[in-house]
Each structure stands twice: as structure tokens, then as C-alpha cells.
PDB file of C-alpha atoms and ligand atoms in Angstrom:
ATOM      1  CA  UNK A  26      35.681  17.494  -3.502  1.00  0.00           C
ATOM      2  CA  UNK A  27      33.980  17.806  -6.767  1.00  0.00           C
ATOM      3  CA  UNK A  28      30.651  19.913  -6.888  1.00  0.00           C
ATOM      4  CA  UNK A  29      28.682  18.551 -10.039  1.00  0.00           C
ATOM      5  CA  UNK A  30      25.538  19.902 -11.887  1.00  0.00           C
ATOM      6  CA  UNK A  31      24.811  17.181 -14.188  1.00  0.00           C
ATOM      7  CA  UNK A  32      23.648  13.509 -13.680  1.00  0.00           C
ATOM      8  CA  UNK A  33      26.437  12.677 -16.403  1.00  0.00           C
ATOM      9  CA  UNK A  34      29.037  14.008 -14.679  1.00  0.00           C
ATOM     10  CA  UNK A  35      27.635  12.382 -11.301  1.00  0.00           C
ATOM     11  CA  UNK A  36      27.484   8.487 -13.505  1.00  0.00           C
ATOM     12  CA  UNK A  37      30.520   8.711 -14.975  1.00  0.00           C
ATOM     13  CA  UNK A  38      32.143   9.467 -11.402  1.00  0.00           C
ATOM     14  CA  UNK A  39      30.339   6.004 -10.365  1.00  0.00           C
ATOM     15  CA  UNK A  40      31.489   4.407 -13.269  1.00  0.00           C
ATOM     16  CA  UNK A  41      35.060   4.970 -12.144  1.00  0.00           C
ATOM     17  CA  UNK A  42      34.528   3.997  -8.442  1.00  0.00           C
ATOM     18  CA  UNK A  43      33.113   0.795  -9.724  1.00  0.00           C
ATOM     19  CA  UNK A  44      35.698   0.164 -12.478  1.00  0.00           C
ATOM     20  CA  UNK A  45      38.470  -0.193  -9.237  1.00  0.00           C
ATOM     21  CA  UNK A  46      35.912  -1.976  -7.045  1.00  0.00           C
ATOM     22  CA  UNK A  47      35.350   1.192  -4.659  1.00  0.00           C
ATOM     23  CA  UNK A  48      32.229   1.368  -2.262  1.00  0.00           C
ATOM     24  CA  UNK A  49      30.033   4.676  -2.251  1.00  0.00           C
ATOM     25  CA  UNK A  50      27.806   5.889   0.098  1.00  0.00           C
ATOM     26  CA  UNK A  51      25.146   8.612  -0.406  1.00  0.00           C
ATOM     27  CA  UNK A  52      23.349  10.914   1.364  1.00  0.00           C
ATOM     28  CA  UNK A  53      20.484  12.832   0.059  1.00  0.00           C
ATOM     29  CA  UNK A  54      20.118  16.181   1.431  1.00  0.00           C
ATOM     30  CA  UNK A  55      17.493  19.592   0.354  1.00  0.00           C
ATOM     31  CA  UNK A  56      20.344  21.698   1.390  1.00  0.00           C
ATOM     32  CA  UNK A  57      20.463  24.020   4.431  1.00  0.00           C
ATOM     33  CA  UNK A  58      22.641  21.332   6.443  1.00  0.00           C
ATOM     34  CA  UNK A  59      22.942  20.924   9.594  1.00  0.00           C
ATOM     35  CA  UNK A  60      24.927  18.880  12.012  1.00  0.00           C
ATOM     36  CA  UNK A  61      22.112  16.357  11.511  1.00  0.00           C
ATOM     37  CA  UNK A  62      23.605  15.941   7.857  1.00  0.00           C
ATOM     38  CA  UNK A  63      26.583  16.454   8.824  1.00  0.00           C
ATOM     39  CA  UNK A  64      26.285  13.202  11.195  1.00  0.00           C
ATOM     40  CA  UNK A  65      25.142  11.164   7.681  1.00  0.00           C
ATOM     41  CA  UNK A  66      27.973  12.250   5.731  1.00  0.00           C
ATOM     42  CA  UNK A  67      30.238  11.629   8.594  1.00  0.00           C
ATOM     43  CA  UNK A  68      28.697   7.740   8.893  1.00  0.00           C
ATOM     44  CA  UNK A  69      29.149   7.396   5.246  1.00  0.00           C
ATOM     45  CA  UNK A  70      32.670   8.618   5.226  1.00  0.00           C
ATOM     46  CA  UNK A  71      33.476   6.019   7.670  1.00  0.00           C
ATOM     47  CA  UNK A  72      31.819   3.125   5.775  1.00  0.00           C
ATOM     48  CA  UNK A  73      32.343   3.895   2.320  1.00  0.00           C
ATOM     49  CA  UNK A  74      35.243   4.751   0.084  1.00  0.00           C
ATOM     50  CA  UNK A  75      33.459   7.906  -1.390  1.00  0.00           C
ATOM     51  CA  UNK A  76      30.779   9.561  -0.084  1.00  0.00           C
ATOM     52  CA  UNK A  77      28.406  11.657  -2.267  1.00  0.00           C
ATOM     53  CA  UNK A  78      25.826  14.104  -1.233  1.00  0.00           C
ATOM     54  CA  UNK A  79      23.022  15.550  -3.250  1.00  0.00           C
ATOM     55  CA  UNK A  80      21.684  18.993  -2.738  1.00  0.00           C
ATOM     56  CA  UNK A  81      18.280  19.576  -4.686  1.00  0.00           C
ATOM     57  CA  UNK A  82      15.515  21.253  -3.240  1.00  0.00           C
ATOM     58  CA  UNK A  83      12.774  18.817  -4.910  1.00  0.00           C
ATOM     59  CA  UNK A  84       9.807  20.653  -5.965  1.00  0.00           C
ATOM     60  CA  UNK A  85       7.561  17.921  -6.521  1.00  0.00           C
ATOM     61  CA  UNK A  86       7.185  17.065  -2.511  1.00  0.00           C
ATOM     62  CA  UNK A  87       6.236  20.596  -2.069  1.00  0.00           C
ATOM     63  CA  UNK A  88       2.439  20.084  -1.600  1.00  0.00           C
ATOM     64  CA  UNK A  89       2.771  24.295  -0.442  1.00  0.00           C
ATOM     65  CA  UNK A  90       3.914  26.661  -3.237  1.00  0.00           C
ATOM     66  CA  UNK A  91       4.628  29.099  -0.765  1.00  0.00           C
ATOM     67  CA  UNK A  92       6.440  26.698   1.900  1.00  0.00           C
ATOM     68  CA  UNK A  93       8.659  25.470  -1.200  1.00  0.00           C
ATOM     69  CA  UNK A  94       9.660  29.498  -1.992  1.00  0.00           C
ATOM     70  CA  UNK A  95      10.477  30.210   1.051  1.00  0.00           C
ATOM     71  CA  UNK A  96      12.825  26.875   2.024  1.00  0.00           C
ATOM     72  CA  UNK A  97      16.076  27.639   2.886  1.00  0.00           C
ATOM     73  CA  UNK A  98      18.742  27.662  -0.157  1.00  0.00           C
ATOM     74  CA  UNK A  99      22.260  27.949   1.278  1.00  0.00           C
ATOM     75  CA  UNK A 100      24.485  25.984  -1.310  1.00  0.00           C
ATOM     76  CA  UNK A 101      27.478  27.778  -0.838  1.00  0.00           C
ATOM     77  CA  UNK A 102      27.925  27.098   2.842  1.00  0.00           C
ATOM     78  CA  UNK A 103      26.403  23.653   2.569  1.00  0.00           C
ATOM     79  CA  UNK A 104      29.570  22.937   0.021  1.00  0.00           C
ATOM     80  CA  UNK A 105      31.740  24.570   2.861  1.00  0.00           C
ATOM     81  CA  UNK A 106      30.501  22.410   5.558  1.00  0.00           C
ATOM     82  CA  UNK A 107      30.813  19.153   3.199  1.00  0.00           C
ATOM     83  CA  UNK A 108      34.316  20.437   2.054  1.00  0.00           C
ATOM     84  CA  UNK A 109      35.342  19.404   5.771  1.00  0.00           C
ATOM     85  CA  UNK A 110      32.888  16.605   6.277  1.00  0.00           C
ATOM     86  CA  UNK A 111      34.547  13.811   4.204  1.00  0.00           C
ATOM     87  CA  UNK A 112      32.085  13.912   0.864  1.00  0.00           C
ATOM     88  CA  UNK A 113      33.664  13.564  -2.202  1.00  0.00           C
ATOM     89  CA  UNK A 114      30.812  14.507  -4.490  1.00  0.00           C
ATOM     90  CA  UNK A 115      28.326  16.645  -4.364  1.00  0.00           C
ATOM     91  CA  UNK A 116      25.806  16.860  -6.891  1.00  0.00           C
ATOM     92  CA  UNK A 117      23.478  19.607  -7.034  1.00  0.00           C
ATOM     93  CA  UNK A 118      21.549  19.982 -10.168  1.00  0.00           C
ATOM     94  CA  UNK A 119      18.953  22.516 -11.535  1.00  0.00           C
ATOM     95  CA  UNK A 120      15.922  21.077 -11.597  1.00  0.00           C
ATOM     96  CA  UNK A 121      15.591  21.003 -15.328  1.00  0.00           C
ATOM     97  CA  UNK A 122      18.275  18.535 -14.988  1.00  0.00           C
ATOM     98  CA  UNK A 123      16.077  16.282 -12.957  1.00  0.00           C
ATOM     99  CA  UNK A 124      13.020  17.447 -14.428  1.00  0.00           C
ATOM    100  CA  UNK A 125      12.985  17.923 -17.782  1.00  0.00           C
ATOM    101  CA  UNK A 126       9.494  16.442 -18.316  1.00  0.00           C
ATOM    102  CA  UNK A 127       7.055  16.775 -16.205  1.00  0.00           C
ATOM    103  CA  UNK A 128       7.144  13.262 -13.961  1.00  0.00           C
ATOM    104  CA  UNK A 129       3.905  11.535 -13.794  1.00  0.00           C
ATOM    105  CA  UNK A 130       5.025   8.318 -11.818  1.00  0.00           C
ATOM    106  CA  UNK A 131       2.585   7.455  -9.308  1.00  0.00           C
ATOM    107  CA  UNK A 132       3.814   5.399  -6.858  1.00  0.00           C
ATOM    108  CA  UNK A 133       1.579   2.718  -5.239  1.00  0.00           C
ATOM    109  CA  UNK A 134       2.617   2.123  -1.484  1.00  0.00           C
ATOM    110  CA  UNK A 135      -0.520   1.710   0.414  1.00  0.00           C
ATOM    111  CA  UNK A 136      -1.211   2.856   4.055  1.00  0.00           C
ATOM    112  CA  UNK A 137       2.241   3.493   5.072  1.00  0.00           C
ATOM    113  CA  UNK A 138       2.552   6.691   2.467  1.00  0.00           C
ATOM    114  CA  UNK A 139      -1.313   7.684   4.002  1.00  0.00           C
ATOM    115  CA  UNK A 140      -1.078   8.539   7.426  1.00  0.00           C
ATOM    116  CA  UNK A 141       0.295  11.480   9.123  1.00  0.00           C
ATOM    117  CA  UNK A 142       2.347  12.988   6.718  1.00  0.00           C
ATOM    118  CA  UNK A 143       0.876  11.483   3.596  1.00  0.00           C
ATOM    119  CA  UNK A 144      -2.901  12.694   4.677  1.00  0.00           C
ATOM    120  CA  UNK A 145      -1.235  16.190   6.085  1.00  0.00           C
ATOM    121  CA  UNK A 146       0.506  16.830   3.166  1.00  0.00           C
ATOM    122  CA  UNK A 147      -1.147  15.164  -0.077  1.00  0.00           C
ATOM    123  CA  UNK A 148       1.347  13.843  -3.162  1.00  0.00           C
ATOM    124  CA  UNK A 149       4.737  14.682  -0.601  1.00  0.00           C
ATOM    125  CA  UNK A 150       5.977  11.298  -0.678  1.00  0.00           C
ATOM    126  CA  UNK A 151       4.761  10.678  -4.069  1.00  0.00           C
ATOM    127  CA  UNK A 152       7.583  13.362  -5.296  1.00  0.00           C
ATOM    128  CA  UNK A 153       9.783  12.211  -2.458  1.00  0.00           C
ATOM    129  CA  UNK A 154       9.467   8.985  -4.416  1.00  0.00           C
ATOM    130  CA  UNK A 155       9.910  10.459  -7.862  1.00  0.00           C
ATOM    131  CA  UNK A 156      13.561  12.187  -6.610  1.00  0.00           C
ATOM    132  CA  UNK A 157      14.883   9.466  -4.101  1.00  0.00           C
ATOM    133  CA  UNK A 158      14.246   6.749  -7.062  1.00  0.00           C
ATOM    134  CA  UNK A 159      16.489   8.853  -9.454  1.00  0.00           C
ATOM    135  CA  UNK A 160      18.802   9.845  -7.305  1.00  0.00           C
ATOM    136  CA  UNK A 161      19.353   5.985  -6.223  1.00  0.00           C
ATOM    137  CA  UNK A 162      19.356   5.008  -9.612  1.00  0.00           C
ATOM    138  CA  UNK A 163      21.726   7.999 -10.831  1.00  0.00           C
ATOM    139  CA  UNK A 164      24.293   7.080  -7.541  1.00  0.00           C
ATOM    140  CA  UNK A 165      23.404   3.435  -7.253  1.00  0.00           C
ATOM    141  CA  UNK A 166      24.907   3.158  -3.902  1.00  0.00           C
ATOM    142  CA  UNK A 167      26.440   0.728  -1.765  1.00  0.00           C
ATOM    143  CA  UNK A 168      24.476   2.193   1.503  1.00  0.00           C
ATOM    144  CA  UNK A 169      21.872   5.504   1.459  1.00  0.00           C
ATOM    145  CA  UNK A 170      21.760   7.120   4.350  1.00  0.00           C
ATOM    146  CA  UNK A 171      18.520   8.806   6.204  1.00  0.00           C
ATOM    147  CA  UNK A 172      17.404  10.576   9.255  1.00  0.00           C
ATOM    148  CA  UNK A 173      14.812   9.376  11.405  1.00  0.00           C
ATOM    149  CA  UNK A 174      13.688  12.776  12.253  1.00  0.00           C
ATOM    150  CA  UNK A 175      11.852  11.915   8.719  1.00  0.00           C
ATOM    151  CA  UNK A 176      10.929   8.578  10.286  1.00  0.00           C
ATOM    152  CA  UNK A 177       7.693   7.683   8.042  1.00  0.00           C
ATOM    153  CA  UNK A 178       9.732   9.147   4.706  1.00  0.00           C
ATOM    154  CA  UNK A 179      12.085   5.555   5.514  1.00  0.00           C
ATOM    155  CA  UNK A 180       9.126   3.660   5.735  1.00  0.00           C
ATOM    156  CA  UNK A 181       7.873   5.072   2.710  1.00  0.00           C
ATOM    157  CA  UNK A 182      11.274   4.665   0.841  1.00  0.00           C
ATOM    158  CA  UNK A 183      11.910   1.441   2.353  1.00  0.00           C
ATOM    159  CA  UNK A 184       8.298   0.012   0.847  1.00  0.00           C
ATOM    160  CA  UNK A 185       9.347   1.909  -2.433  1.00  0.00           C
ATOM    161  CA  UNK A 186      12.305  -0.351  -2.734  1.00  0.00           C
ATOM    162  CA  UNK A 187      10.297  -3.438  -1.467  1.00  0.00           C
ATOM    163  CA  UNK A 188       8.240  -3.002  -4.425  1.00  0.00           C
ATOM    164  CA  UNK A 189      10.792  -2.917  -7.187  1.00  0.00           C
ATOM    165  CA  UNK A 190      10.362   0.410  -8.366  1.00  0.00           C
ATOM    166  CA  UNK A 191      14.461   1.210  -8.263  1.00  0.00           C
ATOM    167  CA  UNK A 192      15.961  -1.868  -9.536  1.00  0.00           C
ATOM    168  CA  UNK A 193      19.030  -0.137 -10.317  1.00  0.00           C
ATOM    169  CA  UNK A 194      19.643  -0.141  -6.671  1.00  0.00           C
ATOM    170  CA  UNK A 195      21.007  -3.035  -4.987  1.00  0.00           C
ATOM    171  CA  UNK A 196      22.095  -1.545  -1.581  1.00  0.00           C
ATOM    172  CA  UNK A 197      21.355  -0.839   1.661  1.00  0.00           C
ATOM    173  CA  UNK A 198      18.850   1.856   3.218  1.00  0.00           C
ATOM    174  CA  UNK A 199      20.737   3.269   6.232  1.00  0.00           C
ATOM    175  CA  UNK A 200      18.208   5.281   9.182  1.00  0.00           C
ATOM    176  CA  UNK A 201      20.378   7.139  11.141  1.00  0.00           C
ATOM    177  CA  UNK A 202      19.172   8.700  14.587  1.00  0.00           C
ATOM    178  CA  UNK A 203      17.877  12.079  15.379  1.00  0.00           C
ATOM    179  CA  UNK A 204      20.412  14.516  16.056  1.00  0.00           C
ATOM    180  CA  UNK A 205      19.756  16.800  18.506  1.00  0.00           C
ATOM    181  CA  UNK A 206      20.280  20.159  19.666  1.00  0.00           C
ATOM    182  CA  UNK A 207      21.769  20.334  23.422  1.00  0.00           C
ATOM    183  CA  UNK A 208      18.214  21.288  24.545  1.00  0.00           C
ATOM    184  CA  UNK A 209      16.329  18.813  22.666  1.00  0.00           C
ATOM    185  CA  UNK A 210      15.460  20.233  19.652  1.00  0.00           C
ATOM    186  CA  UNK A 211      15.406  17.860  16.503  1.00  0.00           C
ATOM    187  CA  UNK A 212      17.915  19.624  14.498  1.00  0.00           C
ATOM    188  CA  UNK A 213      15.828  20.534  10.655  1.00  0.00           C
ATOM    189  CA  UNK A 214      16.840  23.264   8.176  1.00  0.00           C
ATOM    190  CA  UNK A 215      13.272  24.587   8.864  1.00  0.00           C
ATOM    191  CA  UNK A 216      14.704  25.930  12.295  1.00  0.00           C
ATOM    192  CA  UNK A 217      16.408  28.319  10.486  1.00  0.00           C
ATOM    193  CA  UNK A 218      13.342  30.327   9.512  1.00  0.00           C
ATOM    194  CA  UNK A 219      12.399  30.116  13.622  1.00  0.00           C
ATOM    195  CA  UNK A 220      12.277  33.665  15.484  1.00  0.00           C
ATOM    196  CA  UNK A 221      14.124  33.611  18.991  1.00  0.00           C
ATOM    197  CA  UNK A 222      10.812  33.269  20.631  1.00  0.00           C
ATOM    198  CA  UNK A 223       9.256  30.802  18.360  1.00  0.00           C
ATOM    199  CA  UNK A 224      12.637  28.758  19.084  1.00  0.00           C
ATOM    200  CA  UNK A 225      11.993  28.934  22.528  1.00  0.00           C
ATOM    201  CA  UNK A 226       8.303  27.513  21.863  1.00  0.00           C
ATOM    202  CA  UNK A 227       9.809  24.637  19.484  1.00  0.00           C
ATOM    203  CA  UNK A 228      11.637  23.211  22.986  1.00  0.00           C
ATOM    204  CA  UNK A 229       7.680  22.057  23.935  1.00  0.00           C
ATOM    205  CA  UNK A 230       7.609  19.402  21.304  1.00  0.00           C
ATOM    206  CA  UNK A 231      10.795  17.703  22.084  1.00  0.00           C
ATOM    207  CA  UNK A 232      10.461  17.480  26.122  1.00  0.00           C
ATOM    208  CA  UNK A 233       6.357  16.559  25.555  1.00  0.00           C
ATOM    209  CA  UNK A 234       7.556  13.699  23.723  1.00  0.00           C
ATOM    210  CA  UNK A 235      10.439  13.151  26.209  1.00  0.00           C
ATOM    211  CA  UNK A 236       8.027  12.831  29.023  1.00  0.00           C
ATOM    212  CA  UNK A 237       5.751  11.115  27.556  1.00  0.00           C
ATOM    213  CA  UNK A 238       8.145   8.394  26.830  1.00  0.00           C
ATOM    214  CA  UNK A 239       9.122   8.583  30.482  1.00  0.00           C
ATOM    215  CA  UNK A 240       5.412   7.966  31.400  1.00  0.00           C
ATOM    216  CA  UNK A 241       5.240   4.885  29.321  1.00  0.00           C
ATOM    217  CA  UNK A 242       7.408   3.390  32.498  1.00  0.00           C
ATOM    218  CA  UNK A 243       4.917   4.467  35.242  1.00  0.00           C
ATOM    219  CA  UNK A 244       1.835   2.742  32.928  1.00  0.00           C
ATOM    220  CA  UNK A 245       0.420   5.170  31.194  1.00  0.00           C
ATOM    221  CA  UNK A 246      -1.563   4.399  28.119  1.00  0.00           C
ATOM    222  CA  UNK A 247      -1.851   5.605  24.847  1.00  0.00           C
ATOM    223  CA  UNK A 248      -4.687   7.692  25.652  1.00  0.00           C
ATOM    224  CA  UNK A 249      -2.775   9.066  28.410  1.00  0.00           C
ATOM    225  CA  UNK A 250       0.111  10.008  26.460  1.00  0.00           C
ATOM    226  CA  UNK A 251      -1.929  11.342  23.401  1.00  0.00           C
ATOM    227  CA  UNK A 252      -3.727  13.527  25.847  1.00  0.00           C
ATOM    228  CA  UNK A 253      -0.744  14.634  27.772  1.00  0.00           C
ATOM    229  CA  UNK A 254       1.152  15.387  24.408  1.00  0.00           C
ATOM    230  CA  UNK A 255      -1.623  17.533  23.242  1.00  0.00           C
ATOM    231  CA  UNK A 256      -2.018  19.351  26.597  1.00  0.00           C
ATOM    232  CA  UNK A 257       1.529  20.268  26.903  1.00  0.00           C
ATOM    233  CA  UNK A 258       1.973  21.621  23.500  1.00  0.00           C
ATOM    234  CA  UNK A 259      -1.632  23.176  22.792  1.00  0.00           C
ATOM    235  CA  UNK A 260      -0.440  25.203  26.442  1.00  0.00           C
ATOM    236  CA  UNK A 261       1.820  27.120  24.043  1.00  0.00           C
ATOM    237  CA  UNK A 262      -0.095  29.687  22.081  1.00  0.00           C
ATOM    238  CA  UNK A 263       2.631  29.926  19.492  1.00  0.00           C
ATOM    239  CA  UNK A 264       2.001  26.465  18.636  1.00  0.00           C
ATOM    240  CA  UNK A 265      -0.945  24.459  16.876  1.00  0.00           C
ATOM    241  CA  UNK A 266      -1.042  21.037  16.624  1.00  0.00           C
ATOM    242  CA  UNK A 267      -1.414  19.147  13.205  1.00  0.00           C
ATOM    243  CA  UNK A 268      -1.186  15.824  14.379  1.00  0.00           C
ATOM    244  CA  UNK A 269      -0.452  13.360  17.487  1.00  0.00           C
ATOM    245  CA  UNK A 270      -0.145  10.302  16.520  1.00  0.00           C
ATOM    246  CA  UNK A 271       1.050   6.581  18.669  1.00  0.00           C
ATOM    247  CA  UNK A 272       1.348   4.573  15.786  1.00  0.00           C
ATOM    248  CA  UNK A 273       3.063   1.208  14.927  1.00  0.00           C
ATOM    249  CA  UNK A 274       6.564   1.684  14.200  1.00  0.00           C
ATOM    250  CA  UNK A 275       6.262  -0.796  11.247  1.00  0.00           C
ATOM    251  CA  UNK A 276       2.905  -0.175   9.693  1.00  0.00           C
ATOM    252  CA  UNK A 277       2.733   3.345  11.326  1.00  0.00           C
ATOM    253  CA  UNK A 278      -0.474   2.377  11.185  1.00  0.00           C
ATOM    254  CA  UNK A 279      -2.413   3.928  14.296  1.00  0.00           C
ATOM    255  CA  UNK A 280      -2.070   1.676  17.757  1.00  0.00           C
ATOM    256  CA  UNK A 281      -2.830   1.379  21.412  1.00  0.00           C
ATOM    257  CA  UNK A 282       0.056  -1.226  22.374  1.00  0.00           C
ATOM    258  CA  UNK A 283       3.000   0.955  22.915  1.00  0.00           C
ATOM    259  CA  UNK A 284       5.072  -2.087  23.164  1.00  0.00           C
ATOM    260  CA  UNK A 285       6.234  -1.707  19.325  1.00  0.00           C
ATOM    261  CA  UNK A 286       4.989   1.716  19.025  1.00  0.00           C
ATOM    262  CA  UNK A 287       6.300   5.467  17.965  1.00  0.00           C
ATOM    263  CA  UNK A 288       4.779   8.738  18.456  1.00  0.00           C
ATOM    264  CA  UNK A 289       4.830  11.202  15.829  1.00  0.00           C
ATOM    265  CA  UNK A 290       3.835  14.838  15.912  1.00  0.00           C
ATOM    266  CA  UNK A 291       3.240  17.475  13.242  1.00  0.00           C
ATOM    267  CA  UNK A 292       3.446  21.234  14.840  1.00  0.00           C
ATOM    268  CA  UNK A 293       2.886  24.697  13.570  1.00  0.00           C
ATOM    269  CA  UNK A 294       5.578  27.020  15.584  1.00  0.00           C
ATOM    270  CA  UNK A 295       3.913  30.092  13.606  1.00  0.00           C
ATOM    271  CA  UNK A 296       4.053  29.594  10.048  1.00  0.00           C
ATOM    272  CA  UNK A 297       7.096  26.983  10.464  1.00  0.00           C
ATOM    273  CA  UNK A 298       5.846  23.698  10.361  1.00  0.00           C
ATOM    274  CA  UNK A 299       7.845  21.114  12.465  1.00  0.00           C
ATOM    275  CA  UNK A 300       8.094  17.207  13.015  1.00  0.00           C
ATOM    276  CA  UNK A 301       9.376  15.302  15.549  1.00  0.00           C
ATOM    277  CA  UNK A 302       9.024  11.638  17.121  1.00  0.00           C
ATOM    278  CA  UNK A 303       9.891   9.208  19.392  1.00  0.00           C
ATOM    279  CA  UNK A 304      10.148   5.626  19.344  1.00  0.00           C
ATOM    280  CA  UNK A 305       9.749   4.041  22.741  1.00  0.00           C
TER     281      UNK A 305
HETATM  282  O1  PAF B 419      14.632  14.346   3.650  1.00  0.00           O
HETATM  283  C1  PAF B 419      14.883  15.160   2.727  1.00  0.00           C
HETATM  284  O2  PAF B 419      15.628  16.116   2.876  1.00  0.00           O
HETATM  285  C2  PAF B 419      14.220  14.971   1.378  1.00  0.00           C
HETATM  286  O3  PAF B 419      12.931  14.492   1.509  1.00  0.00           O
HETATM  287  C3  PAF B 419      15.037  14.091   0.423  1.00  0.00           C
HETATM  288  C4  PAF B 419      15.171  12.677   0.938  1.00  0.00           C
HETATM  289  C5  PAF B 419      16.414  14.703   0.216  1.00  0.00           C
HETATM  290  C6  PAF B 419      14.350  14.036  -0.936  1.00  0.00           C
HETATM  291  O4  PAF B 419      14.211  15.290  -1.496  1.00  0.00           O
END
């Protein structure tokens, strides 16, 4: 496994997969993996001839100075774990090397990049945007793979690409499922900074949205669910609700038909913020 810094190094490592025909796969990653990653890399290892992972903590989607300081940075272990994964590359640069202007692309994507996360956390997916379309266009992959933990950040990427702003890329946007801990938990490198008992808390989010799902079979509506979401969480004092929200899982635009719906909550668990969701 090579462990690259530059995007060179990472295009010239393409340029020979192409030159013998080979397939790559790519996963991008902030670091601090998880068997969640883990699961990505593992799909692209199976559908790819090389597999390469990026580890960059992007400061540009950090709308919180403070939340971007304090975000895990484990790249030692992560290339352990991806040593025994099946990745072939990783590339994880400085970010001079993938900022070294400023970058003032603005991306245009309407109401899809607006809602939940986009109103919680203002200009996030614009610099998800600004990394995810150079990393595409430095990999150019065959398949990029995503978890739908991040469910609205695929929507987000997948209008991106719908509007031509990577036209290096040519292949295939990959959402993978939501890996989860035995208890429920959606597995995120932000669980790391969880205390035992704010851990224990973070269990309320996943089994709300379990039961709630569950209560979609004996009629309830979205009002009902909404309500019994916000209930069951807001009953934990640790936690504070950002947002609730039964939205379309196309337009994530907000809905009452839960017949093509997801729900998708935002949670403080102390000062960790968490997402989760769950399409039903
Ligand atoms: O989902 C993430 O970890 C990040 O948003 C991504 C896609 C690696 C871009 O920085």
C-alpha cells in the first residue's frame, strides 16, 4: 500500500492503472475510520482492481472553527486499518496541497444543499463540494463510494455531478448503508470524542428512529412520528435536538407522505453533534 502526499504522485498512480485498463474505486474519508469505512473500502476492494482512499480533514466544510480543531486526526492507525482492508492508495495531503489558493467556487445546487444540514450548518456542503470535486477529478474513478449515515451529503454530491461541475468524472456514485454498532449506534468518528455516559445517551437517537419506523406500520403519521421522535430524545437531558425532519428521500424536501419518505435528525449529545436517519 502506498501512502501519498501529493496529487502528482496520486495522478500519475491513475495514469498507470489506466495505461493497463485497470478499474479503481475510491473512497473519501476525514480520517478517524471506523468499521463504517472500513465496510467502503472493503466494497471497493471487491469491485475494483485498486482501491484508493483519501484522508484529508477538509477545512472548508467546517462552518465551526472550534468543531474543525477538535476533529479527530488519527492517520497513523487509519493507514494501519487500511493496510489490512484491501486499499492500495492512500492519499493524504496537507492542505496546502489542496488549498493553495483560497477556493472561491460557489456551487449552485438549490434546495437539496438548504435544508437540514445546509440551513444548520451554512457553506458545509459548499466546501464538501469544493474537496469531493477535486478529489473526483484528481482520482477520476470508476465507482466513489459513500455512507448514507451522510445521506443528504449524496444528494448534494449526486446534484453536484448532475450539474456538470466535475466533468473529469465519468463514474459511478456508490451510497453504501449505515453501519452500525451492535446496539444501534450509527458508527461516526465523532463517537470518539463521546464520554461513557454521553454514549449511553447517543443509543436514544438510533432506537427513536427505530420505533418510529416501526410505527409507520400501525398508521402513524408524520406528525405522530415527528412528535414521538422529539419526545423520546428531548426525555434525555444530555441531548438537544437540532433538527427532526420527515423529508422526501429525493428532494429531501420536507413531507407528510411517508410512502417515499426519510427521517433525519441532527442531535447535540453535549458538545458532540450527531446525525442519524432512517429511510422507511
Ligand atoms: O463524509 C465525509 O467524511 C466528508 O464530508 C468527505 C466526503 C470525505 C469530504 O470531506
Amino acid at each position: 500500500m502506498l501512502v501519498l502526499k501529493t496529487i502528482s504522485e496520486v495522478r500519475q498512480a491513475v495514469a498507470q492503472y489506466r495505461k493497463h485498463g485497470k478499474t479503481i474505486g475510491f473512497v473519501p474519508t476525514m480520517g478517524a475510520l471506523h468499521d463504517g469505512h472500513i465496510s467502503l473500502v472493503k466494497r471497493s476492494f471487491e469491485e475494483n482492481f485498486a482501491t484508493i482512499v483519501s484522508v484529508f480533514v477538509n477545512p472548508t466544510q467546517f462552518n465551526n472553527k472550534e468543531d474543525l480543531e477538535k476533529y479527530p486526526r488519527t492517520l497513523q492507525d487509519d493507514v494501519n486499518l487500511l493496510q489490512q482492508s484491501g486499499c492500495d492508495i492512500v492519499f493524504a495531503p496537507e492542505v496546502e496541497e489542496m488549498y493553495p489558493q483560497p477556493d472561491t467556487r460557489q456551487f449552485e445546487l438549490g434546495m437539496v444543499a438548504e435544508v437540514m444540514e445546509g440551513k444548520f450548518r451554512p457553506g458545509h456542503f459548499n466546501g464538501v463540494c469544493q474537496v469531493v470535486s477535486k478529489l473526483l477529478t484528481i482520482t477520476t474513478p470508476d465507482k466513489a463510494y459513500f455512507g448514507q449515515k451522510d445521506y443528504q451529503q449524496i444528494a448534494v454530491i449526486r446534484t453536484m455531478l448532475s450539474k456538470g461541475y466535475v466533468p473529469e468524472f465519468k463514474g459511478e456514485l456508490v451510497p453504501c448503508p449505515i453501519k452500525r454498532a451492535d446496539d444501534g449506534l450509527a458508527l461516526s468518528s465523532r463517537n470518539q470524542r463521546l464520554s461513557p455516559q454521553q454514549r449511553i445517551s447517543a443509543l436514544t437517537i438510533s432506537k427513536a428512529l427505530f420505533s418510529a419506523k416501526d410505527k409507520v406500520k400501525d398508521g402513524a403519521t408524520a406528525n405522530d412520528l415527528r412528535k414521538y421522535i422529539e419526545d423520546t430524545i428531548s426525555f434525555d437531558s444530555n441531548l438537544k435536538i437540532e433538527y427532526v425532519e420527515i423529508a422526501d428521500k429525493d428532494t429531501l424536501c420536507s413531507t407528510n407522505d411517508l410512502h417515499n419518505a426519510i427521517i433525519c435528525v441532527a442531535v447535540y449529545d453535549g458538545d458532540v453533534r450527531l446525525i442519524d436517519n432512517i429511510l422507511l
